[in-house]
Amino acid sequence: MEKKSNVNMVMFDLIKGIAMLFVILIHSGNMAQTDSYLTVLMRSAMVAVFFIASGFWLRKRKVKTGVRMSAQQLLIPYAVSLAIILVIGFAHRLITGEMQNFLDLFLLPVLKRGAGPRTGALWFLLAMFWAWSMFYLLMRLKDARLRLILVAVGAVVGCGLLPLHDYTYLLPQALLMLPYIYGGYLIREKGLFDKKVPAWLLILLSVPALVLAAFGKIDVIMDVADFGLINIIAQLLFGYVLIYITLLINAKEWKFTDWIMEIGRRSLWVLCIHSIEMSVFPWDILWKFVSPDTILGTLVQFVIRLAGIMACCYGLRKGQTLLRKVKKQQKRKGKAKEQ
């Protein structure tokens, strides 16, 4: 029987918001092309954080039920966002007479892999769908030790499959992310976020990731997983520390964190909107006025991106509220007619 945790879903909004802000920042200017120590460390850590958080809330379910729920939550947003990107990309290249560019950068990578250089961060949703599905399969096993062995072996196999790149449809990435998801599940089962952890232990748990980031990185979408399973375990520990610290901050109920938590609350929307604007927005116009290689250029693009994404989220939320009101009114009218 699973233990009940005192941590609720809202408490994760802060770390998810911070992670989304970092994702948007890392994609601004030319930061994604830099391999500075901080960039390498946080890029790996934020991916780990998202998958740990998702694993924390997963439950044992029938495989069919779990896969269906995963598809509804992840594949539908993935498919809708991907369709928008492909339609806009096709229309633009058709007008400009660059159809080969559309094939090379948009269509063929998607057909070969499920994601590509013009699909932004959508790879994350597809990889998470596979990883969730694997989790539900894994939980059919009653032997906890066997589960751990399979998760570890799967991660090693995933590292070996990364160089294949095409026609794997992000399954290797999912195998590498499964330890984070299962780790999140175990954290909840053991109540590790409910226990008081001393500062010295938090520092000790962070050391492996802090050291390994100086010598290698995990960037699964670029088919890089230096040190393989060792680095994955290090990032799992570091991800736990980061989430634990943000839960402590969240307990303080500081007002300045409210807007970050709102971003975390809409993280799925933010990810999809960000992927779309990354792929189809003409950012070249901005680079005529400021260089993407400068701090100013990076910050300007980050601010514009964030403002645009939050405006879209606001519009979607208003539309969602309006749709609910319309549905309620229709139900009331239907009941009135029956009476």
Coordinates of N, CA and C in Angstrom, one line a residue, residues 97-244:
G97 N 9.2 29.5 -51.5 CA 9.8 28.6 -52.5 C 10.9 27.8 -51.9
E98 N 10.8 27.5 -50.6 CA 11.9 26.7 -49.9 C 11.3 25.4 -49.4
M99 N 10.7 24.7 -50.3 CA 10.1 23.4 -49.8 C 11.1 22.4 -49.4
Q100 N 12.3 22.4 -50.0 CA 13.3 21.5 -49.6 C 13.7 21.7 -48.1
N101 N 13.7 23.0 -47.7 CA 14.0 23.4 -46.4 C 12.9 22.8 -45.4
F102 N 11.7 22.9 -45.9 CA 10.6 22.3 -45.1 C 10.8 20.8 -44.9
L103 N 11.1 20.1 -45.9 CA 11.3 18.7 -45.9 C 12.5 18.3 -44.9
D104 N 13.6 19.1 -45.1 CA 14.8 18.8 -44.3 C 14.7 19.1 -42.8
L105 N 14.1 20.2 -42.5 CA 14.1 20.7 -41.1 C 12.8 20.4 -40.4
F106 N 11.7 20.2 -41.1 CA 10.4 20.0 -40.5 C 9.9 18.6 -40.6
L107 N 9.6 18.2 -41.8 CA 8.8 17.0 -42.0 C 9.6 15.7 -41.8
L108 N 10.8 15.6 -42.5 CA 11.6 14.4 -42.4 C 12.1 14.0 -41.0
P109 N 12.6 15.0 -40.3 CA 13.0 14.7 -38.9 C 11.8 14.2 -38.0
V110 N 10.6 14.7 -38.3 CA 9.4 14.3 -37.5 C 9.1 12.8 -37.9
L111 N 9.1 12.6 -39.2 CA 8.8 11.2 -39.6 C 9.9 10.2 -39.2
K112 N 11.1 10.6 -39.1 CA 12.2 9.7 -38.7 C 12.3 9.5 -37.2
R113 N 12.0 10.6 -36.5 CA 12.3 10.6 -35.1 C 11.1 11.0 -34.1
G114 N 10.2 11.7 -34.7 CA 9.1 12.2 -33.8 C 9.3 13.6 -33.4
A115 N 10.5 14.1 -33.6 CA 10.9 15.5 -33.3 C 12.1 15.9 -34.1
G116 N 12.3 17.2 -34.2 CA 13.5 17.7 -35.0 C 13.9 19.1 -34.7
P117 N 14.8 19.7 -35.5 CA 15.3 21.0 -35.1 C 14.3 22.1 -35.2
R118 N 13.1 21.9 -35.8 CA 12.0 22.9 -35.9 C 10.8 22.5 -35.1
T119 N 10.9 21.6 -34.1 CA 9.8 21.3 -33.3 C 10.0 21.7 -31.8
G120 N 11.0 22.5 -31.6 CA 11.1 23.1 -30.3 C 11.3 22.0 -29.2
A121 N 10.6 22.2 -28.1 CA 10.7 21.2 -27.0 C 9.7 20.1 -27.0
L122 N 9.0 19.9 -28.1 CA 7.9 18.9 -28.2 C 8.5 17.5 -27.9
W123 N 9.8 17.3 -28.2 CA 10.3 16.0 -27.9 C 10.1 15.5 -26.5
F124 N 10.0 16.5 -25.6 CA 9.8 16.2 -24.2 C 8.5 15.5 -24.0
L125 N 7.4 15.9 -24.6 CA 6.1 15.3 -24.4 C 6.1 13.8 -25.0
L126 N 6.7 13.6 -26.1 CA 6.7 12.3 -26.7 C 7.6 11.3 -25.8
A127 N 8.7 11.8 -25.4 CA 9.6 11.0 -24.6 C 8.9 10.7 -23.2
M128 N 8.2 11.7 -22.7 CA 7.5 11.4 -21.4 C 6.4 10.4 -21.6
F129 N 5.7 10.5 -22.7 CA 4.6 9.5 -23.0 C 5.2 8.1 -23.0
W130 N 6.3 7.9 -23.7 CA 6.9 6.5 -23.7 C 7.4 6.1 -22.3
A131 N 8.0 7.1 -21.5 CA 8.5 6.8 -20.2 C 7.3 6.5 -19.2
W132 N 6.2 7.2 -19.3 CA 5.1 6.9 -18.5 C 4.5 5.5 -18.8
S133 N 4.4 5.2 -20.1 CA 3.9 3.9 -20.5 C 4.8 2.8 -20.0
M134 N 6.2 3.0 -20.1 CA 7.1 2.0 -19.5 C 6.9 1.9 -18.0
F135 N 6.6 3.0 -17.3 CA 6.4 2.9 -15.9 C 5.2 2.0 -15.6
Y136 N 4.1 2.2 -16.3 CA 2.9 1.3 -16.0 C 3.2 -0.1 -16.3
L137 N 4.0 -0.4 -17.3 CA 4.4 -1.8 -17.5 C 5.3 -2.3 -16.4
L138 N 6.2 -1.5 -16.0 CA 7.1 -1.8 -14.9 C 6.4 -2.2 -13.6
M139 N 5.3 -1.4 -13.3 CA 4.6 -1.6 -12.1 C 3.7 -2.8 -12.0
R140 N 3.7 -3.5 -13.1 CA 3.0 -4.8 -13.1 C 3.8 -5.9 -12.4
L141 N 5.1 -5.6 -12.2 CA 6.0 -6.5 -11.5 C 5.9 -6.2 -10.0
K142 N 5.8 -7.3 -9.2 CA 5.7 -7.1 -7.8 C 7.0 -7.1 -7.1
D143 N 8.0 -7.6 -7.7 CA 9.4 -7.6 -7.1 C 10.1 -6.2 -7.3
A144 N 10.2 -5.5 -6.2 CA 10.8 -4.1 -6.2 C 12.3 -4.2 -6.7
R145 N 13.0 -5.2 -6.3 CA 14.4 -5.3 -6.7 C 14.5 -5.5 -8.3
L146 N 13.6 -6.3 -8.8 CA 13.6 -6.6 -10.2 C 13.3 -5.3 -11.0
R147 N 12.4 -4.5 -10.4 CA 12.0 -3.2 -11.1 C 13.3 -2.4 -11.2
L148 N 14.0 -2.2 -10.1 CA 15.2 -1.4 -10.0 C 16.3 -1.9 -11.1
I149 N 16.4 -3.2 -11.1 CA 17.4 -3.8 -12.1 C 17.0 -3.5 -13.5
L150 N 15.7 -3.6 -13.8 CA 15.2 -3.3 -15.2 C 15.3 -1.9 -15.5
V151 N 15.1 -1.0 -14.6 CA 15.2 0.4 -14.8 C 16.7 0.8 -15.1
A152 N 17.6 0.2 -14.3 CA 19.0 0.4 -14.6 C 19.5 -0.1 -15.9
V153 N 19.1 -1.4 -16.2 CA 19.4 -2.0 -17.5 C 18.9 -1.2 -18.6
G154 N 17.6 -0.7 -18.5 CA 17.0 0.1 -19.5 C 17.8 1.3 -19.8
A155 N 18.3 2.0 -18.8 CA 19.0 3.2 -18.9 C 20.3 2.9 -19.7
V156 N 21.0 1.8 -19.4 CA 22.2 1.4 -20.1 C 21.9 1.1 -21.5
V157 N 20.8 0.4 -21.8 CA 20.4 0.1 -23.2 C 20.1 1.4 -23.9
G158 N 19.4 2.4 -23.2 CA 19.1 3.7 -23.8 C 20.3 4.4 -24.2
C159 N 21.4 4.4 -23.4 CA 22.7 5.0 -23.8 C 23.2 4.4 -25.0
G160 N 23.1 3.1 -25.1 CA 23.7 2.4 -26.3 C 22.9 2.7 -27.6
L161 N 21.6 3.0 -27.4 CA 20.7 3.2 -28.6 C 20.8 4.7 -29.1
L162 N 21.3 5.6 -28.2 CA 21.3 7.0 -28.6 C 22.0 7.3 -29.9
P163 N 23.1 6.7 -30.2 CA 23.8 7.0 -31.5 C 23.0 6.6 -32.7
L164 N 22.0 5.7 -32.6 CA 21.2 5.3 -33.7 C 20.3 6.5 -34.3
H165 N 20.0 7.4 -33.4 CA 19.3 8.7 -33.7 C 18.0 8.5 -34.4
D166 N 18.0 8.1 -35.7 CA 16.7 8.0 -36.5 C 16.0 6.7 -36.3
Y167 N 14.7 6.8 -36.4 CA 13.8 5.6 -36.4 C 13.7 5.0 -35.0
T168 N 14.1 5.7 -34.0 CA 14.0 5.2 -32.6 C 12.8 5.9 -31.9
Y169 N 12.4 7.0 -32.5 CA 11.2 7.8 -32.0 C 11.3 8.1 -30.5
L170 N 12.5 8.5 -30.1 CA 12.7 9.0 -28.7 C 12.6 7.9 -27.6
L171 N 12.5 6.6 -28.0 CA 12.5 5.5 -27.1 C 13.8 5.4 -26.2
P172 N 15.0 5.7 -26.8 CA 16.2 5.7 -26.0 C 16.1 6.8 -24.9
Q173 N 15.6 8.0 -25.3 CA 15.4 9.1 -24.4 C 14.5 8.7 -23.2
A174 N 13.4 8.0 -23.6 CA 12.5 7.5 -22.6 C 13.1 6.6 -21.6
L175 N 14.0 5.7 -22.1 CA 14.7 4.7 -21.2 C 15.6 5.4 -20.3
L176 N 16.2 6.5 -20.7 CA 17.1 7.3 -19.9 C 16.3 8.1 -18.9
M177 N 15.1 8.5 -19.2 CA 14.3 9.3 -18.3 C 13.5 8.4 -17.3
L178 N 13.4 7.1 -17.6 CA 12.6 6.3 -16.7 C 13.2 6.2 -15.2
P179 N 14.5 6.2 -15.0 CA 15.0 6.2 -13.7 C 14.5 7.5 -12.9
Y180 N 14.4 8.6 -13.5 CA 13.9 9.8 -12.8 C 12.4 9.6 -12.4
I181 N 11.6 9.0 -13.3 CA 10.2 8.8 -13.1 C 10.0 7.8 -11.9
Y182 N 10.8 6.7 -12.0 CA 10.7 5.7 -11.0 C 11.2 6.2 -9.7
G183 N 12.3 7.0 -9.8 CA 12.8 7.7 -8.6 C 11.8 8.6 -7.9
G184 N 11.0 9.3 -8.7 CA 10.0 10.2 -8.2 C 8.9 9.4 -7.5
Y185 N 8.6 8.2 -8.1 CA 7.6 7.3 -7.4 C 8.1 6.8 -6.1
L186 N 9.4 6.4 -6.0 CA 10.0 5.9 -4.8 C 10.1 7.0 -3.7
I187 N 10.4 8.2 -4.2 CA 10.4 9.3 -3.2 C 9.1 9.5 -2.5
R188 N 8.0 9.4 -3.3 CA 6.7 9.5 -2.7 C 6.4 8.3 -1.8
E189 N 6.7 7.1 -2.3 CA 6.4 5.9 -1.5 C 7.2 5.9 -0.2
K190 N 8.4 6.4 -0.2 CA 9.2 6.4 1.1 C 9.0 7.7 1.9
G191 N 8.2 8.6 1.4 CA 7.9 9.9 2.1 C 9.2 10.8 2.2
L192 N 10.0 10.8 1.2 CA 11.3 11.5 1.4 C 11.2 13.0 1.4
F193 N 10.1 13.5 0.8 CA 9.9 15.0 0.9 C 9.2 15.4 2.2
D194 N 8.7 14.4 2.9 CA 8.1 14.8 4.2 C 9.1 14.7 5.4
K195 N 10.3 14.2 5.1 CA 11.3 14.1 6.2 C 12.2 15.3 6.2
K196 N 12.6 15.7 7.4 CA 13.5 16.8 7.5 C 14.9 16.3 7.1
V197 N 15.5 17.0 6.1 CA 16.9 16.6 5.6 C 17.9 17.7 6.1
P198 N 18.9 17.3 6.7 CA 19.9 18.3 7.2 C 20.7 18.9 6.0
A199 N 21.1 20.2 6.2 CA 21.8 20.9 5.1 C 23.0 20.1 4.6
W200 N 23.8 19.5 5.5 CA 25.0 18.8 5.1 C 24.7 17.7 4.1
L201 N 23.5 17.0 4.4 CA 23.2 15.9 3.5 C 22.7 16.4 2.1
L202 N 22.0 17.5 2.1 CA 21.6 18.1 0.8 C 22.8 18.4 0.0
I203 N 23.8 19.0 0.6 CA 25.1 19.4 -0.1 C 25.8 18.1 -0.6
L204 N 25.8 17.1 0.3 CA 26.5 15.8 -0.1 C 25.8 15.2 -1.3
L205 N 24.5 15.2 -1.3 CA 23.7 14.6 -2.4 C 23.9 15.4 -3.7
S206 N 24.3 16.7 -3.6 CA 24.5 17.5 -4.8 C 25.9 17.4 -5.4
V207 N 26.8 16.9 -4.6 CA 28.2 16.8 -5.0 C 28.4 16.0 -6.3
P208 N 27.9 14.8 -6.5 CA 28.1 14.1 -7.7 C 27.7 14.8 -9.0
A209 N 26.6 15.5 -9.0 CA 26.1 16.2 -10.2 C 27.0 17.4 -10.4
L210 N 27.4 18.1 -9.3 CA 28.2 19.3 -9.4 C 29.6 19.0 -10.0
V211 N 30.1 17.8 -9.7 CA 31.4 17.4 -10.2 C 31.3 16.9 -11.6
L212 N 30.4 16.1 -11.9 CA 30.3 15.5 -13.2 C 30.0 16.5 -14.3
A213 N 29.3 17.6 -13.9 CA 28.9 18.6 -14.9 C 30.2 19.3 -15.4
A214 N 31.3 19.2 -14.7 CA 32.5 19.8 -15.2 C 33.2 18.9 -16.2
F215 N 32.8 17.7 -16.3 CA 33.5 16.8 -17.2 C 32.6 16.2 -18.3
G216 N 31.3 16.3 -18.2 CA 30.4 15.7 -19.2 C 29.0 16.2 -19.0
K217 N 28.1 15.8 -19.8 CA 26.7 16.3 -19.7 C 25.7 15.2 -20.2
I218 N 24.5 15.5 -19.8 CA 23.4 14.7 -20.3 C 22.5 15.6 -21.1
D219 N 22.4 15.4 -22.4 CA 21.6 16.2 -23.3 C 21.0 15.2 -24.3
V220 N 19.9 14.6 -23.8 CA 19.4 13.4 -24.5 C 18.8 13.7 -25.9
I221 N 18.3 14.9 -26.1 CA 17.8 15.2 -27.5 C 18.9 15.4 -28.5
M222 N 20.1 15.7 -28.0 CA 21.3 15.7 -28.8 C 22.1 14.4 -28.8
D223 N 21.5 13.4 -28.2 CA 22.1 12.0 -28.2 C 23.4 12.0 -27.4
V224 N 23.4 12.8 -26.3 CA 24.6 12.8 -25.5 C 24.2 12.4 -24.0
A225 N 24.9 11.4 -23.5 CA 24.7 11.0 -22.1 C 26.1 10.5 -21.6
D226 N 27.0 11.5 -21.3 CA 28.3 11.2 -20.8 C 28.2 10.6 -19.4
F227 N 29.0 9.5 -19.2 CA 29.0 8.8 -17.9 C 27.7 7.9 -17.7
G228 N 26.8 8.0 -18.7 CA 25.7 7.1 -18.7 C 24.9 7.0 -17.4
L229 N 24.7 5.8 -16.8 CA 23.9 5.6 -15.6 C 24.4 6.4 -14.4
I230 N 25.7 6.5 -14.3 CA 26.3 7.3 -13.2 C 25.8 8.7 -13.2
N231 N 25.8 9.3 -14.3 CA 25.3 10.7 -14.4 C 23.8 10.8 -14.2
I232 N 23.1 9.8 -14.6 CA 21.7 9.8 -14.4 C 21.3 9.8 -12.9
I233 N 22.1 8.9 -12.2 CA 21.9 8.8 -10.7 C 22.2 10.1 -10.0
A234 N 23.3 10.7 -10.5 CA 23.8 12.0 -9.9 C 22.7 13.1 -10.1
Q235 N 22.1 13.1 -11.3 CA 21.1 14.1 -11.6 C 19.8 13.8 -10.8
L236 N 19.5 12.6 -10.6 CA 18.4 12.2 -9.8 C 18.5 12.7 -8.4
L237 N 19.7 12.5 -7.8 CA 19.9 13.0 -6.5 C 19.9 14.6 -6.4
F238 N 20.4 15.2 -7.4 CA 20.5 16.7 -7.5 C 19.0 17.2 -7.7
G239 N 18.3 16.5 -8.6 CA 16.9 16.9 -8.8 C 16.1 16.8 -7.5
Y240 N 16.3 15.8 -6.7 CA 15.6 15.6 -5.4 C 16.0 16.8 -4.5
V241 N 17.2 17.2 -4.5 CA 17.7 18.4 -3.7 C 17.0 19.6 -4.1
L242 N 17.0 19.9 -5.4 CA 16.3 21.1 -5.9 C 14.9 21.2 -5.6
I243 N 14.2 20.1 -5.8 CA 12.7 20.1 -5.5 C 12.5 20.2 -4.0
Y244 N 13.3 19.6 -3.2 CA 13.2 19.7 -1.7 C 13.4 21.1 -1.2

